[in-house]
Amino acid sequence: MRWLDSATRESQLTDPRIEFVFGEISNQLKRELRDFWTQHGTKYQTELQSFRAAASSHPGVTPSIPRALSRQPAAIARDENQNIIGIVFVALRELDAPTGTGSHAYFQRMYIAPEFRSPILANQLYRTFLAGFDKAASERDHRAHYLMTENINPGLRKTFMRRYFSRLGFRLLGSNPAGGEVWARPLQTRFTF
């Protein structure tokens, strides 16, 4: 992990370059994303496993997650050197259990490189993602009527995060077997030929 002095880190976090990229992945961006996941993929998976273990009321039980029909980046954040430091990605999944959310939904996750994490960057990246995803109705699969997110980080299951999600249009559906909170946000859909 590279060390950044607080002034440098603060300047990178308060003025990052954030892009909505859903449906617009060039070959150059594919290479950059591959590099990002090569560098951070193991850490991301380790964090997911530790969050699930810490939150699970049934240790050793892994919830069945519907297979993704498609998975793609939706928004990215870059540092001053134009390196990707954070990503929001979505996966289209077919739902097998009746949840009142339809047959399909987009599931979203966000990951920011540990040395760049801050509430400011997370908020900017997430709001850019939501604004772009709302406008991208014709690019999204029309069968998905909801954007779902799972808050599995025990440190974020606090009142302020619940208010944050509510202000962004999400409603809490409940918890899953891994102990994560499941939130849903309605999507406007558009069927195009």
JSON list of C-alpha atoms in Angstrom, two decimals:
[
{"chain": "A", "resi": 1, "resn": "MET", "atom": "CA", "xyz": [0.00, 0.00, 0.00]},
{"chain": "A", "resi": 2, "resn": "ARG", "atom": "CA", "xyz": [1.52, 3.29, -1.00]},
{"chain": "A", "resi": 3, "resn": "TRP", "atom": "CA", "xyz": [1.75, 6.04, 1.55]},
{"chain": "A", "resi": 4, "resn": "LEU", "atom": "CA", "xyz": [0.20, 9.44, 0.84]},
{"chain": "A", "resi": 5, "resn": "ASP", "atom": "CA", "xyz": [0.65, 12.53, 2.96]},
{"chain": "A", "resi": 6, "resn": "SER", "atom": "CA", "xyz": [-2.64, 14.01, 4.16]},
{"chain": "A", "resi": 7, "resn": "ALA", "atom": "CA", "xyz": [-2.50, 17.07, 1.86]},
{"chain": "A", "resi": 8, "resn": "THR", "atom": "CA", "xyz": [-1.95, 14.94, -1.24]},
{"chain": "A", "resi": 9, "resn": "ARG", "atom": "CA", "xyz": [-4.58, 12.43, -0.21]},
{"chain": "A", "resi": 10, "resn": "GLU", "atom": "CA", "xyz": [-7.12, 15.15, 0.57]},
{"chain": "A", "resi": 11, "resn": "SER", "atom": "CA", "xyz": [-6.61, 16.84, -2.81]},
{"chain": "A", "resi": 12, "resn": "GLN", "atom": "CA", "xyz": [-7.13, 13.53, -4.58]},
{"chain": "A", "resi": 13, "resn": "LEU", "atom": "CA", "xyz": [-10.26, 12.77, -2.61]},
{"chain": "A", "resi": 14, "resn": "THR", "atom": "CA", "xyz": [-11.95, 16.14, -2.92]},
{"chain": "A", "resi": 15, "resn": "ASP", "atom": "CA", "xyz": [-11.43, 16.50, -6.67]},
{"chain": "A", "resi": 16, "resn": "PRO", "atom": "CA", "xyz": [-11.41, 13.05, -8.23]},
{"chain": "A", "resi": 17, "resn": "ARG", "atom": "CA", "xyz": [-12.40, 12.49, -11.85]},
{"chain": "A", "resi": 18, "resn": "ILE", "atom": "CA", "xyz": [-15.59, 10.42, -11.80]},
{"chain": "A", "resi": 19, "resn": "GLU", "atom": "CA", "xyz": [-17.08, 8.95, -14.96]},
{"chain": "A", "resi": 20, "resn": "PHE", "atom": "CA", "xyz": [-20.30, 7.10, -15.70]},
{"chain": "A", "resi": 21, "resn": "VAL", "atom": "CA", "xyz": [-19.23, 4.26, -18.03]},
{"chain": "A", "resi": 22, "resn": "PHE", "atom": "CA", "xyz": [-22.20, 1.87, -18.17]},
{"chain": "A", "resi": 23, "resn": "GLY", "atom": "CA", "xyz": [-22.49, 0.52, -21.72]},
{"chain": "A", "resi": 24, "resn": "GLU", "atom": "CA", "xyz": [-19.46, 2.49, -22.94]},
{"chain": "A", "resi": 25, "resn": "ILE", "atom": "CA", "xyz": [-16.49, 0.22, -22.32]},
{"chain": "A", "resi": 26, "resn": "SER", "atom": "CA", "xyz": [-13.62, 0.79, -24.74]},
{"chain": "A", "resi": 27, "resn": "ASN", "atom": "CA", "xyz": [-10.69, -1.61, -25.15]},
{"chain": "A", "resi": 28, "resn": "GLN", "atom": "CA", "xyz": [-8.50, 0.87, -23.26]},
{"chain": "A", "resi": 29, "resn": "LEU", "atom": "CA", "xyz": [-10.93, 0.94, -20.33]},
{"chain": "A", "resi": 30, "resn": "LYS", "atom": "CA", "xyz": [-11.12, -2.88, -20.35]},
{"chain": "A", "resi": 31, "resn": "ARG", "atom": "CA", "xyz": [-7.33, -3.01, -19.94]},
{"chain": "A", "resi": 32, "resn": "GLU", "atom": "CA", "xyz": [-7.44, -0.45, -17.12]},
{"chain": "A", "resi": 33, "resn": "LEU", "atom": "CA", "xyz": [-10.18, -2.38, -15.34]},
{"chain": "A", "resi": 34, "resn": "ARG", "atom": "CA", "xyz": [-8.21, -5.62, -15.70]},
{"chain": "A", "resi": 35, "resn": "ASP", "atom": "CA", "xyz": [-5.21, -3.87, -14.14]},
{"chain": "A", "resi": 36, "resn": "PHE", "atom": "CA", "xyz": [-7.36, -2.49, -11.31]},
{"chain": "A", "resi": 37, "resn": "TRP", "atom": "CA", "xyz": [-8.77, -5.93, -10.46]},
{"chain": "A", "resi": 38, "resn": "THR", "atom": "CA", "xyz": [-5.34, -7.56, -10.78]},
{"chain": "A", "resi": 39, "resn": "GLN", "atom": "CA", "xyz": [-4.11, -5.12, -8.15]},
{"chain": "A", "resi": 40, "resn": "HIS", "atom": "CA", "xyz": [-7.21, -5.07, -5.89]},
{"chain": "A", "resi": 41, "resn": "GLY", "atom": "CA", "xyz": [-9.24, -8.22, -6.65]},
{"chain": "A", "resi": 42, "resn": "THR", "atom": "CA", "xyz": [-7.80, -10.38, -3.87]},
{"chain": "A", "resi": 43, "resn": "LYS", "atom": "CA", "xyz": [-8.27, -7.61, -1.30]},
{"chain": "A", "resi": 44, "resn": "TYR", "atom": "CA", "xyz": [-11.86, -7.09, -2.48]},
{"chain": "A", "resi": 45, "resn": "GLN", "atom": "CA", "xyz": [-12.69, -10.81, -2.14]},
{"chain": "A", "resi": 46, "resn": "THR", "atom": "CA", "xyz": [-11.01, -10.98, 1.27]},
{"chain": "A", "resi": 47, "resn": "GLU", "atom": "CA", "xyz": [-13.06, -8.01, 2.51]},
{"chain": "A", "resi": 48, "resn": "LEU", "atom": "CA", "xyz": [-16.30, -9.57, 1.22]},
{"chain": "A", "resi": 49, "resn": "GLN", "atom": "CA", "xyz": [-15.55, -12.83, 3.01]},
{"chain": "A", "resi": 50, "resn": "SER", "atom": "CA", "xyz": [-14.63, -11.08, 6.26]},
{"chain": "A", "resi": 51, "resn": "PHE", "atom": "CA", "xyz": [-17.80, -8.93, 6.17]},
{"chain": "A", "resi": 52, "resn": "ARG", "atom": "CA", "xyz": [-19.95, -11.99, 5.54]},
{"chain": "A", "resi": 53, "resn": "ALA", "atom": "CA", "xyz": [-18.26, -13.91, 8.36]},
{"chain": "A", "resi": 54, "resn": "ALA", "atom": "CA", "xyz": [-18.66, -11.00, 10.79]},
{"chain": "A", "resi": 55, "resn": "ALA", "atom": "CA", "xyz": [-22.31, -10.42, 9.91]},
{"chain": "A", "resi": 56, "resn": "SER", "atom": "CA", "xyz": [-23.52, -13.97, 9.53]},
{"chain": "A", "resi": 57, "resn": "SER", "atom": "CA", "xyz": [-25.97, -15.32, 12.04]},
{"chain": "A", "resi": 58, "resn": "HIS", "atom": "CA", "xyz": [-25.31, -18.73, 10.48]},
{"chain": "A", "resi": 59, "resn": "PRO", "atom": "CA", "xyz": [-21.51, -19.19, 10.38]},
{"chain": "A", "resi": 60, "resn": "GLY", "atom": "CA", "xyz": [-20.35, -21.24, 7.43]},
{"chain": "A", "resi": 61, "resn": "VAL", "atom": "CA", "xyz": [-23.59, -20.69, 5.51]},
{"chain": "A", "resi": 62, "resn": "THR", "atom": "CA", "xyz": [-23.14, -18.93, 2.19]},
{"chain": "A", "resi": 63, "resn": "PRO", "atom": "CA", "xyz": [-26.38, -17.61, 0.72]},
{"chain": "A", "resi": 64, "resn": "SER", "atom": "CA", "xyz": [-27.21, -18.72, -2.77]},
{"chain": "A", "resi": 65, "resn": "ILE", "atom": "CA", "xyz": [-26.85, -15.77, -5.10]},
{"chain": "A", "resi": 66, "resn": "PRO", "atom": "CA", "xyz": [-28.55, -15.97, -8.47]},
{"chain": "A", "resi": 67, "resn": "ARG", "atom": "CA", "xyz": [-26.08, -16.31, -11.33]},
{"chain": "A", "resi": 68, "resn": "ALA", "atom": "CA", "xyz": [-25.34, -13.03, -13.08]},
{"chain": "A", "resi": 69, "resn": "LEU", "atom": "CA", "xyz": [-26.72, -12.83, -16.61]},
{"chain": "A", "resi": 70, "resn": "SER", "atom": "CA", "xyz": [-24.39, -9.90, -17.24]},
{"chain": "A", "resi": 71, "resn": "ARG", "atom": "CA", "xyz": [-21.92, -7.92, -15.16]},
{"chain": "A", "resi": 72, "resn": "GLN", "atom": "CA", "xyz": [-20.36, -4.61, -16.06]},
{"chain": "A", "resi": 73, "resn": "PRO", "atom": "CA", "xyz": [-18.79, -1.49, -14.64]},
{"chain": "A", "resi": 74, "resn": "ALA", "atom": "CA", "xyz": [-21.12, 1.45, -14.28]},
{"chain": "A", "resi": 75, "resn": "ALA", "atom": "CA", "xyz": [-19.00, 4.26, -12.80]},
{"chain": "A", "resi": 76, "resn": "ILE", "atom": "CA", "xyz": [-15.32, 4.75, -12.01]},
{"chain": "A", "resi": 77, "resn": "ALA", "atom": "CA", "xyz": [-13.23, 7.22, -10.03]},
{"chain": "A", "resi": 78, "resn": "ARG", "atom": "CA", "xyz": [-9.72, 8.19, -11.05]},
{"chain": "A", "resi": 79, "resn": "ASP", "atom": "CA", "xyz": [-6.91, 9.84, -9.11]},
{"chain": "A", "resi": 80, "resn": "GLU", "atom": "CA", "xyz": [-4.81, 12.77, -10.33]},
{"chain": "A", "resi": 81, "resn": "ASN", "atom": "CA", "xyz": [-2.66, 10.35, -12.38]},
{"chain": "A", "resi": 82, "resn": "GLN", "atom": "CA", "xyz": [-5.80, 8.99, -14.10]},
{"chain": "A", "resi": 83, "resn": "ASN", "atom": "CA", "xyz": [-5.48, 5.62, -12.36]},
{"chain": "A", "resi": 84, "resn": "ILE", "atom": "CA", "xyz": [-8.74, 3.93, -11.44]},
{"chain": "A", "resi": 85, "resn": "ILE", "atom": "CA", "xyz": [-9.18, 4.11, -7.66]},
{"chain": "A", "resi": 86, "resn": "GLY", "atom": "CA", "xyz": [-12.83, 3.14, -7.29]},
{"chain": "A", "resi": 87, "resn": "ILE", "atom": "CA", "xyz": [-15.59, 1.39, -9.17]},
{"chain": "A", "resi": 88, "resn": "VAL", "atom": "CA", "xyz": [-19.31, 0.79, -9.03]},
{"chain": "A", "resi": 89, "resn": "PHE", "atom": "CA", "xyz": [-20.40, -2.26, -10.98]},
{"chain": "A", "resi": 90, "resn": "VAL", "atom": "CA", "xyz": [-23.75, -3.84, -11.63]},
{"chain": "A", "resi": 91, "resn": "ALA", "atom": "CA", "xyz": [-24.87, -7.39, -12.32]},
{"chain": "A", "resi": 92, "resn": "LEU", "atom": "CA", "xyz": [-28.18, -8.28, -13.93]},
{"chain": "A", "resi": 93, "resn": "ARG", "atom": "CA", "xyz": [-29.65, -11.29, -12.15]},
{"chain": "A", "resi": 94, "resn": "GLU", "atom": "CA", "xyz": [-32.78, -13.37, -12.55]},
{"chain": "A", "resi": 95, "resn": "LEU", "atom": "CA", "xyz": [-34.67, -13.56, -9.27]},
{"chain": "A", "resi": 96, "resn": "ASP", "atom": "CA", "xyz": [-35.97, -16.96, -8.23]},
{"chain": "A", "resi": 97, "resn": "ALA", "atom": "CA", "xyz": [-37.73, -16.05, -5.00]},
{"chain": "A", "resi": 98, "resn": "PRO", "atom": "CA", "xyz": [-40.86, -13.88, -4.89]},
{"chain": "A", "resi": 99, "resn": "THR", "atom": "CA", "xyz": [-39.78, -10.57, -3.38]},
{"chain": "A", "resi": 100, "resn": "GLY", "atom": "CA", "xyz": [-42.27, -8.26, -5.05]},
{"chain": "A", "resi": 101, "resn": "THR", "atom": "CA", "xyz": [-39.46, -6.87, -7.19]},
{"chain": "A", "resi": 102, "resn": "GLY", "atom": "CA", "xyz": [-40.17, -8.66, -10.47]},
{"chain": "A", "resi": 103, "resn": "SER", "atom": "CA", "xyz": [-38.31, -11.38, -12.33]},
{"chain": "A", "resi": 104, "resn": "HIS", "atom": "CA", "xyz": [-34.99, -9.55, -12.77]},
{"chain": "A", "resi": 105, "resn": "ALA", "atom": "CA", "xyz": [-32.99, -6.90, -10.93]},
{"chain": "A", "resi": 106, "resn": "TYR", "atom": "CA", "xyz": [-29.67, -5.16, -11.13]},
{"chain": "A", "resi": 107, "resn": "PHE", "atom": "CA", "xyz": [-27.42, -5.78, -8.15]},
{"chain": "A", "resi": 108, "resn": "GLN", "atom": "CA", "xyz": [-24.82, -3.15, -7.39]},
{"chain": "A", "resi": 109, "resn": "ARG", "atom": "CA", "xyz": [-21.50, -3.18, -5.54]},
{"chain": "A", "resi": 110, "resn": "MET", "atom": "CA", "xyz": [-18.90, -0.50, -4.97]},
{"chain": "A", "resi": 111, "resn": "TYR", "atom": "CA", "xyz": [-15.21, -0.88, -4.19]},
{"chain": "A", "resi": 112, "resn": "ILE", "atom": "CA", "xyz": [-12.71, 1.89, -3.51]},
{"chain": "A", "resi": 113, "resn": "ALA", "atom": "CA", "xyz": [-8.98, 1.19, -3.10]},
{"chain": "A", "resi": 114, "resn": "PRO", "atom": "CA", "xyz": [-8.26, 1.30, 0.65]},
{"chain": "A", "resi": 115, "resn": "GLU", "atom": "CA", "xyz": [-5.76, 4.15, 0.49]},
{"chain": "A", "resi": 116, "resn": "PHE", "atom": "CA", "xyz": [-8.33, 6.42, -1.19]},
{"chain": "A", "resi": 117, "resn": "ARG", "atom": "CA", "xyz": [-11.41, 5.66, 0.91]},
{"chain": "A", "resi": 118, "resn": "SER", "atom": "CA", "xyz": [-13.34, 8.58, 2.31]},
{"chain": "A", "resi": 119, "resn": "PRO", "atom": "CA", "xyz": [-17.01, 9.47, 2.72]},
{"chain": "A", "resi": 120, "resn": "ILE", "atom": "CA", "xyz": [-16.56, 12.31, 0.22]},
{"chain": "A", "resi": 121, "resn": "LEU", "atom": "CA", "xyz": [-15.27, 10.07, -2.57]},
{"chain": "A", "resi": 122, "resn": "ALA", "atom": "CA", "xyz": [-17.79, 7.31, -1.83]},
{"chain": "A", "resi": 123, "resn": "ASN", "atom": "CA", "xyz": [-20.68, 9.80, -1.95]},
{"chain": "A", "resi": 124, "resn": "GLN", "atom": "CA", "xyz": [-19.47, 11.46, -5.19]},
{"chain": "A", "resi": 125, "resn": "LEU", "atom": "CA", "xyz": [-18.92, 8.11, -6.91]},
{"chain": "A", "resi": 126, "resn": "TYR", "atom": "CA", "xyz": [-22.23, 6.68, -5.78]},
{"chain": "A", "resi": 127, "resn": "ARG", "atom": "CA", "xyz": [-24.29, 9.75, -6.70]},
{"chain": "A", "resi": 128, "resn": "THR", "atom": "CA", "xyz": [-22.65, 9.90, -10.15]},
{"chain": "A", "resi": 129, "resn": "PHE", "atom": "CA", "xyz": [-23.50, 6.24, -10.63]},
{"chain": "A", "resi": 130, "resn": "LEU", "atom": "CA", "xyz": [-27.15, 6.69, -9.60]},
{"chain": "A", "resi": 131, "resn": "ALA", "atom": "CA", "xyz": [-27.68, 9.79, -11.76]},
{"chain": "A", "resi": 132, "resn": "GLY", "atom": "CA", "xyz": [-26.18, 8.08, -14.80]},
{"chain": "A", "resi": 133, "resn": "PHE", "atom": "CA", "xyz": [-27.96, 4.78, -14.19]},
{"chain": "A", "resi": 134, "resn": "ASP", "atom": "CA", "xyz": [-31.31, 6.57, -13.90]},
{"chain": "A", "resi": 135, "resn": "LYS", "atom": "CA", "xyz": [-30.73, 8.27, -17.26]},
{"chain": "A", "resi": 136, "resn": "ALA", "atom": "CA", "xyz": [-29.59, 5.03, -18.93]},
{"chain": "A", "resi": 137, "resn": "ALA", "atom": "CA", "xyz": [-33.06, 3.46, -19.05]},
{"chain": "A", "resi": 138, "resn": "SER", "atom": "CA", "xyz": [-32.77, 2.56, -22.73]},
{"chain": "A", "resi": 139, "resn": "GLU", "atom": "CA", "xyz": [-29.39, 0.84, -22.18]},
{"chain": "A", "resi": 140, "resn": "ARG", "atom": "CA", "xyz": [-30.57, -1.21, -19.19]},
{"chain": "A", "resi": 141, "resn": "ASP", "atom": "CA", "xyz": [-32.42, -4.51, -19.48]},
{"chain": "A", "resi": 142, "resn": "HIS", "atom": "CA", "xyz": [-36.13, -3.64, -19.44]},
{"chain": "A", "resi": 143, "resn": "ARG", "atom": "CA", "xyz": [-36.96, -6.71, -17.30]},
{"chain": "A", "resi": 144, "resn": "ALA", "atom": "CA", "xyz": [-35.13, -5.19, -14.31]},
{"chain": "A", "resi": 145, "resn": "HIS", "atom": "CA", "xyz": [-37.47, -2.94, -12.39]},
{"chain": "A", "resi": 146, "resn": "TYR", "atom": "CA", "xyz": [-35.22, -2.52, -9.34]},
{"chain": "A", "resi": 147, "resn": "LEU", "atom": "CA", "xyz": [-31.66, -1.71, -8.41]},
{"chain": "A", "resi": 148, "resn": "MET", "atom": "CA", "xyz": [-30.66, -3.81, -5.41]},
{"chain": "A", "resi": 149, "resn": "THR", "atom": "CA", "xyz": [-27.77, -3.33, -3.06]},
{"chain": "A", "resi": 150, "resn": "GLU", "atom": "CA", "xyz": [-26.58, -5.45, -0.17]},
{"chain": "A", "resi": 151, "resn": "ASN", "atom": "CA", "xyz": [-24.92, -3.69, 2.75]},
{"chain": "A", "resi": 152, "resn": "ILE", "atom": "CA", "xyz": [-22.71, -6.41, 4.21]},
{"chain": "A", "resi": 153, "resn": "ASN", "atom": "CA", "xyz": [-20.15, -4.17, 5.88]},
{"chain": "A", "resi": 154, "resn": "PRO", "atom": "CA", "xyz": [-21.05, -4.33, 9.60]},
{"chain": "A", "resi": 155, "resn": "GLY", "atom": "CA", "xyz": [-19.40, -0.95, 10.14]},
{"chain": "A", "resi": 156, "resn": "LEU", "atom": "CA", "xyz": [-21.90, 0.67, 7.76]},
{"chain": "A", "resi": 157, "resn": "ARG", "atom": "CA", "xyz": [-25.07, -0.82, 9.20]},
{"chain": "A", "resi": 158, "resn": "LYS", "atom": "CA", "xyz": [-25.76, 2.32, 11.17]},
{"chain": "A", "resi": 159, "resn": "THR", "atom": "CA", "xyz": [-28.61, 4.81, 11.36]},
{"chain": "A", "resi": 160, "resn": "PHE", "atom": "CA", "xyz": [-26.79, 7.38, 9.20]},
{"chain": "A", "resi": 161, "resn": "MET", "atom": "CA", "xyz": [-26.38, 4.85, 6.36]},
{"chain": "A", "resi": 162, "resn": "ARG", "atom": "CA", "xyz": [-30.03, 3.85, 6.56]},
{"chain": "A", "resi": 163, "resn": "ARG", "atom": "CA", "xyz": [-30.99, 7.53, 6.26]},
{"chain": "A", "resi": 164, "resn": "TYR", "atom": "CA", "xyz": [-28.54, 7.93, 3.36]},
{"chain": "A", "resi": 165, "resn": "PHE", "atom": "CA", "xyz": [-30.04, 4.99, 1.43]},
{"chain": "A", "resi": 166, "resn": "SER", "atom": "CA", "xyz": [-33.57, 6.23, 2.15]},
{"chain": "A", "resi": 167, "resn": "ARG", "atom": "CA", "xyz": [-32.76, 9.72, 0.86]},
{"chain": "A", "resi": 168, "resn": "LEU", "atom": "CA", "xyz": [-31.44, 8.12, -2.35]},
{"chain": "A", "resi": 169, "resn": "GLY", "atom": "CA", "xyz": [-34.77, 6.34, -2.92]},
{"chain": "A", "resi": 170, "resn": "PHE", "atom": "CA", "xyz": [-33.94, 2.88, -1.54]},
{"chain": "A", "resi": 171, "resn": "ARG", "atom": "CA", "xyz": [-36.19, 0.94, 0.81]},
{"chain": "A", "resi": 172, "resn": "LEU", "atom": "CA", "xyz": [-34.99, -1.76, 3.15]},
{"chain": "A", "resi": 173, "resn": "LEU", "atom": "CA", "xyz": [-36.30, -5.20, 2.15]},
{"chain": "A", "resi": 174, "resn": "GLY", "atom": "CA", "xyz": [-34.72, -7.03, 5.09]},
{"chain": "A", "resi": 175, "resn": "SER", "atom": "CA", "xyz": [-31.69, -9.19, 5.77]},
{"chain": "A", "resi": 176, "resn": "ASN", "atom": "CA", "xyz": [-30.25, -12.14, 3.93]},
{"chain": "A", "resi": 177, "resn": "PRO", "atom": "CA", "xyz": [-28.78, -15.32, 5.49]},
{"chain": "A", "resi": 178, "resn": "ALA", "atom": "CA", "xyz": [-25.29, -13.79, 5.38]},
{"chain": "A", "resi": 179, "resn": "GLY", "atom": "CA", "xyz": [-26.46, -10.98, 7.67]},
{"chain": "A", "resi": 180, "resn": "GLY", "atom": "CA", "xyz": [-26.41, -8.25, 5.04]},
{"chain": "A", "resi": 181, "resn": "GLU", "atom": "CA", "xyz": [-29.13, -5.65, 4.67]},
{"chain": "A", "resi": 182, "resn": "VAL", "atom": "CA", "xyz": [-30.86, -5.81, 1.30]},
{"chain": "A", "resi": 183, "resn": "TRP", "atom": "CA", "xyz": [-32.08, -2.52, -0.17]},
{"chain": "A", "resi": 184, "resn": "ALA", "atom": "CA", "xyz": [-34.14, -1.92, -3.33]},
{"chain": "A", "resi": 185, "resn": "ARG", "atom": "CA", "xyz": [-34.64, 1.20, -5.45]},
{"chain": "A", "resi": 186, "resn": "PRO", "atom": "CA", "xyz": [-37.22, 1.31, -8.24]},
{"chain": "A", "resi": 187, "resn": "LEU", "atom": "CA", "xyz": [-35.95, 1.88, -11.78]},
{"chain": "A", "resi": 188, "resn": "GLN", "atom": "CA", "xyz": [-37.82, 3.45, -14.64]},
{"chain": "A", "resi": 189, "resn": "THR", "atom": "CA", "xyz": [-37.80, 0.99, -17.51]},
{"chain": "A", "resi": 190, "resn": "ARG", "atom": "CA", "xyz": [-38.03, 1.50, -21.22]},
{"chain": "A", "resi": 191, "resn": "PHE", "atom": "CA", "xyz": [-38.60, -1.27, -23.72]},
{"chain": "A", "resi": 192, "resn": "THR", "atom": "CA", "xyz": [-36.95, -0.48, -27.06]},
{"chain": "A", "resi": 193, "resn": "PHE", "atom": "CA", "xyz": [-36.59, -2.53, -30.24]}
]
